[in-house]
């Protein structure tokens, strides 16, 4: 499996794109920075986006991904997410106020956008991938994803505070190659992390004790203002096989 990191931060400054990963060139996991990171030629190949939750740092490039490619011949985008996330995008993003409702444009019969509801913990197929959504513990309905192709499986937590079911599922995955987990705030902002449903290095450390598999763990989601501090605190954990994702890098699993 090939994963290109388009953005791996929980906020946006010039060198930090927001959360989005391109899997095998055509499927995006979250969409915080798709239109900012990919050329038009690359964007038009993205036909499927799997969305973990409605927060803007995971969705804000969707309107521009569609707008940029609306008139490209044959372009159709399918957004896959659980029911609550689809409902939120309908109500708050593609609502003809924030942005046009592309699910009925250019017309109802051949819309450029399809919103596809996915089940919880049952595999669904997206362009050669088998994906399972697993609920995590954030302040809005959110799922992580277990993503499998012919070569291996990668698990992505999305935004979460301490959680259990995700780790139970991950521990049973066959051919697990890596786990991607969030770490948004430094330890001194633990209260803020708690009320906003995020991890700090110290709660990450507790979470990683739930992982019973010896695979590399990659971190994403740092708030740009705090990233140096988060890095130092993660280094101090002295855990092996733990690293930060590098924006722009392509990982092969
Ligand atoms: Zn979030």
PDB file of C-alpha atoms in Angstrom, residues 48-141:
ATOM      1  CA  UNK A  48     -13.165   8.546  -3.713  1.00  0.00           C
ATOM      2  CA  UNK A  49     -12.664  10.317  -0.395  1.00  0.00           C
ATOM      3  CA  UNK A  50     -13.252   8.578   2.923  1.00  0.00           C
ATOM      4  CA  UNK A  51     -14.097  11.064   5.663  1.00  0.00           C
ATOM      5  CA  UNK A  52     -13.629  10.358   9.382  1.00  0.00           C
ATOM      6  CA  UNK A  53     -15.655  13.274  10.767  1.00  0.00           C
ATOM      7  CA  UNK A  54     -17.101  16.641   9.906  1.00  0.00           C
ATOM      8  CA  UNK A  55     -14.429  18.953  11.361  1.00  0.00           C
ATOM      9  CA  UNK A  56     -12.981  21.413   8.872  1.00  0.00           C
ATOM     10  CA  UNK A  57      -9.363  20.325   9.302  1.00  0.00           C
ATOM     11  CA  UNK A  58     -10.496  17.000   7.790  1.00  0.00           C
ATOM     12  CA  UNK A  59     -12.978  18.273   5.193  1.00  0.00           C
ATOM     13  CA  UNK A  60     -12.191  21.837   4.125  1.00  0.00           C
ATOM     14  CA  UNK A  61     -10.615  21.041   0.749  1.00  0.00           C
ATOM     15  CA  UNK A  62     -13.639  19.001  -0.443  1.00  0.00           C
ATOM     16  CA  UNK A  63     -15.488  22.040  -1.853  1.00  0.00           C
ATOM     17  CA  UNK A  64     -12.426  23.047  -3.893  1.00  0.00           C
ATOM     18  CA  UNK A  65     -11.604  19.518  -5.011  1.00  0.00           C
ATOM     19  CA  UNK A  66     -15.078  19.373  -6.565  1.00  0.00           C
ATOM     20  CA  UNK A  67     -15.080  22.938  -7.867  1.00  0.00           C
ATOM     21  CA  UNK A  68     -11.631  22.540  -9.482  1.00  0.00           C
ATOM     22  CA  UNK A  69     -12.660  19.413 -11.358  1.00  0.00           C
ATOM     23  CA  UNK A  70     -16.360  20.031 -11.973  1.00  0.00           C
ATOM     24  CA  UNK A  71     -15.943  20.454 -15.720  1.00  0.00           C
ATOM     25  CA  UNK A  72     -13.288  17.737 -16.188  1.00  0.00           C
ATOM     26  CA  UNK A  73     -14.741  15.042 -18.484  1.00  0.00           C
ATOM     27  CA  UNK A  74     -16.221  12.162 -16.478  1.00  0.00           C
ATOM     28  CA  UNK A  75     -15.262  13.580 -13.073  1.00  0.00           C
ATOM     29  CA  UNK A  76     -17.420  12.229 -10.243  1.00  0.00           C
ATOM     30  CA  UNK A  77     -16.438  12.316  -6.575  1.00  0.00           C
ATOM     31  CA  UNK A  78     -17.789   9.833  -4.063  1.00  0.00           C
ATOM     32  CA  UNK A  79     -17.517  10.783  -0.389  1.00  0.00           C
ATOM     33  CA  UNK A  80     -17.742   7.796   1.953  1.00  0.00           C
ATOM     34  CA  UNK A  81     -18.564   8.284   5.639  1.00  0.00           C
ATOM     35  CA  UNK A  82     -20.854   7.054   8.398  1.00  0.00           C
ATOM     36  CA  UNK A  83     -24.442   8.316   8.515  1.00  0.00           C
ATOM     37  CA  UNK A  84     -23.889  11.146  11.033  1.00  0.00           C
ATOM     38  CA  UNK A  85     -20.933  12.537   9.089  1.00  0.00           C
ATOM     39  CA  UNK A  86     -22.859  12.466   5.803  1.00  0.00           C
ATOM     40  CA  UNK A  87     -25.748  14.257   7.517  1.00  0.00           C
ATOM     41  CA  UNK A  88     -23.417  16.940   8.847  1.00  0.00           C
ATOM     42  CA  UNK A  89     -21.831  17.541   5.433  1.00  0.00           C
ATOM     43  CA  UNK A  90     -25.298  17.832   3.872  1.00  0.00           C
ATOM     44  CA  UNK A  91     -26.492  20.261   6.536  1.00  0.00           C
ATOM     45  CA  UNK A  92     -23.405  22.415   6.990  1.00  0.00           C
ATOM     46  CA  UNK A  93     -21.086  22.136   3.977  1.00  0.00           C
ATOM     47  CA  UNK A  94     -22.942  21.283   0.753  1.00  0.00           C
ATOM     48  CA  UNK A  95     -26.063  23.188   1.816  1.00  0.00           C
ATOM     49  CA  UNK A  96     -26.256  25.851  -0.919  1.00  0.00           C
ATOM     50  CA  UNK A  97     -25.081  28.434   1.612  1.00  0.00           C
ATOM     51  CA  UNK A  98     -21.561  27.468   2.613  1.00  0.00           C
ATOM     52  CA  UNK A  99     -21.076  25.888  -0.829  1.00  0.00           C
ATOM     53  CA  UNK A 100     -23.354  24.606  -3.602  1.00  0.00           C
ATOM     54  CA  UNK A 101     -25.113  21.287  -3.118  1.00  0.00           C
ATOM     55  CA  UNK A 102     -23.130  19.351  -5.701  1.00  0.00           C
ATOM     56  CA  UNK A 103     -25.261  16.245  -5.118  1.00  0.00           C
ATOM     57  CA  UNK A 104     -27.742  17.786  -7.556  1.00  0.00           C
ATOM     58  CA  UNK A 105     -25.347  19.588  -9.893  1.00  0.00           C
ATOM     59  CA  UNK A 106     -25.102  19.843 -12.840  1.00  0.00           C
ATOM     60  CA  UNK A 107     -28.463  18.028 -12.483  1.00  0.00           C
ATOM     61  CA  UNK A 108     -30.210  15.462 -10.281  1.00  0.00           C
ATOM     62  CA  UNK A 109     -29.605  12.577 -12.680  1.00  0.00           C
ATOM     63  CA  UNK A 110     -25.863  12.900 -13.162  1.00  0.00           C
ATOM     64  CA  UNK A 111     -24.510  14.768 -10.129  1.00  0.00           C
ATOM     65  CA  UNK A 112     -20.792  15.348  -9.767  1.00  0.00           C
ATOM     66  CA  UNK A 113     -20.924  14.441  -6.048  1.00  0.00           C
ATOM     67  CA  UNK A 114     -22.239  11.290  -4.433  1.00  0.00           C
ATOM     68  CA  UNK A 115     -22.457  10.920  -0.655  1.00  0.00           C
ATOM     69  CA  UNK A 116     -22.124   7.259   0.253  1.00  0.00           C
ATOM     70  CA  UNK A 117     -23.085   6.038   3.725  1.00  0.00           C
ATOM     71  CA  UNK A 118     -20.788   3.329   5.091  1.00  0.00           C
ATOM     72  CA  UNK A 119     -21.398   0.787   7.876  1.00  0.00           C
ATOM     73  CA  UNK A 120     -19.648   0.606  11.220  1.00  0.00           C
ATOM     74  CA  UNK A 121     -17.109  -2.218  11.536  1.00  0.00           C
ATOM     75  CA  UNK A 122     -18.232  -3.981   8.374  1.00  0.00           C
ATOM     76  CA  UNK A 123     -15.809  -3.896   5.438  1.00  0.00           C
ATOM     77  CA  UNK A 124     -16.760  -1.776   2.440  1.00  0.00           C
ATOM     78  CA  UNK A 125     -14.858  -1.642  -0.824  1.00  0.00           C
ATOM     79  CA  UNK A 126     -13.413   1.490  -2.348  1.00  0.00           C
ATOM     80  CA  UNK A 127     -11.383   1.229  -5.531  1.00  0.00           C
ATOM     81  CA  UNK A 128      -9.325  -1.851  -4.635  1.00  0.00           C
ATOM     82  CA  UNK A 129      -9.286  -1.170  -0.887  1.00  0.00           C
ATOM     83  CA  UNK A 130     -11.278  -2.918   1.807  1.00  0.00           C
ATOM     84  CA  UNK A 131     -12.022  -0.438   4.596  1.00  0.00           C
ATOM     85  CA  UNK A 132     -13.630  -0.748   8.027  1.00  0.00           C
ATOM     86  CA  UNK A 133     -14.877   2.251  10.017  1.00  0.00           C
ATOM     87  CA  UNK A 134     -14.396   1.982  13.791  1.00  0.00           C
ATOM     88  CA  UNK A 135     -15.868   4.505  16.214  1.00  0.00           C
ATOM     89  CA  UNK A 136     -13.394   6.539  18.285  1.00  0.00           C
ATOM     90  CA  UNK A 137     -13.847   9.099  21.083  1.00  0.00           C
ATOM     91  CA  UNK A 138     -13.989  12.615  19.668  1.00  0.00           C
ATOM     92  CA  UNK A 139     -16.449  15.464  20.335  1.00  0.00           C
ATOM     93  CA  UNK A 140     -18.452  14.809  17.162  1.00  0.00           C
ATOM     94  CA  UNK A 141     -19.299  11.393  15.659  1.00  0.00           C
TER      95      UNK A 141
END
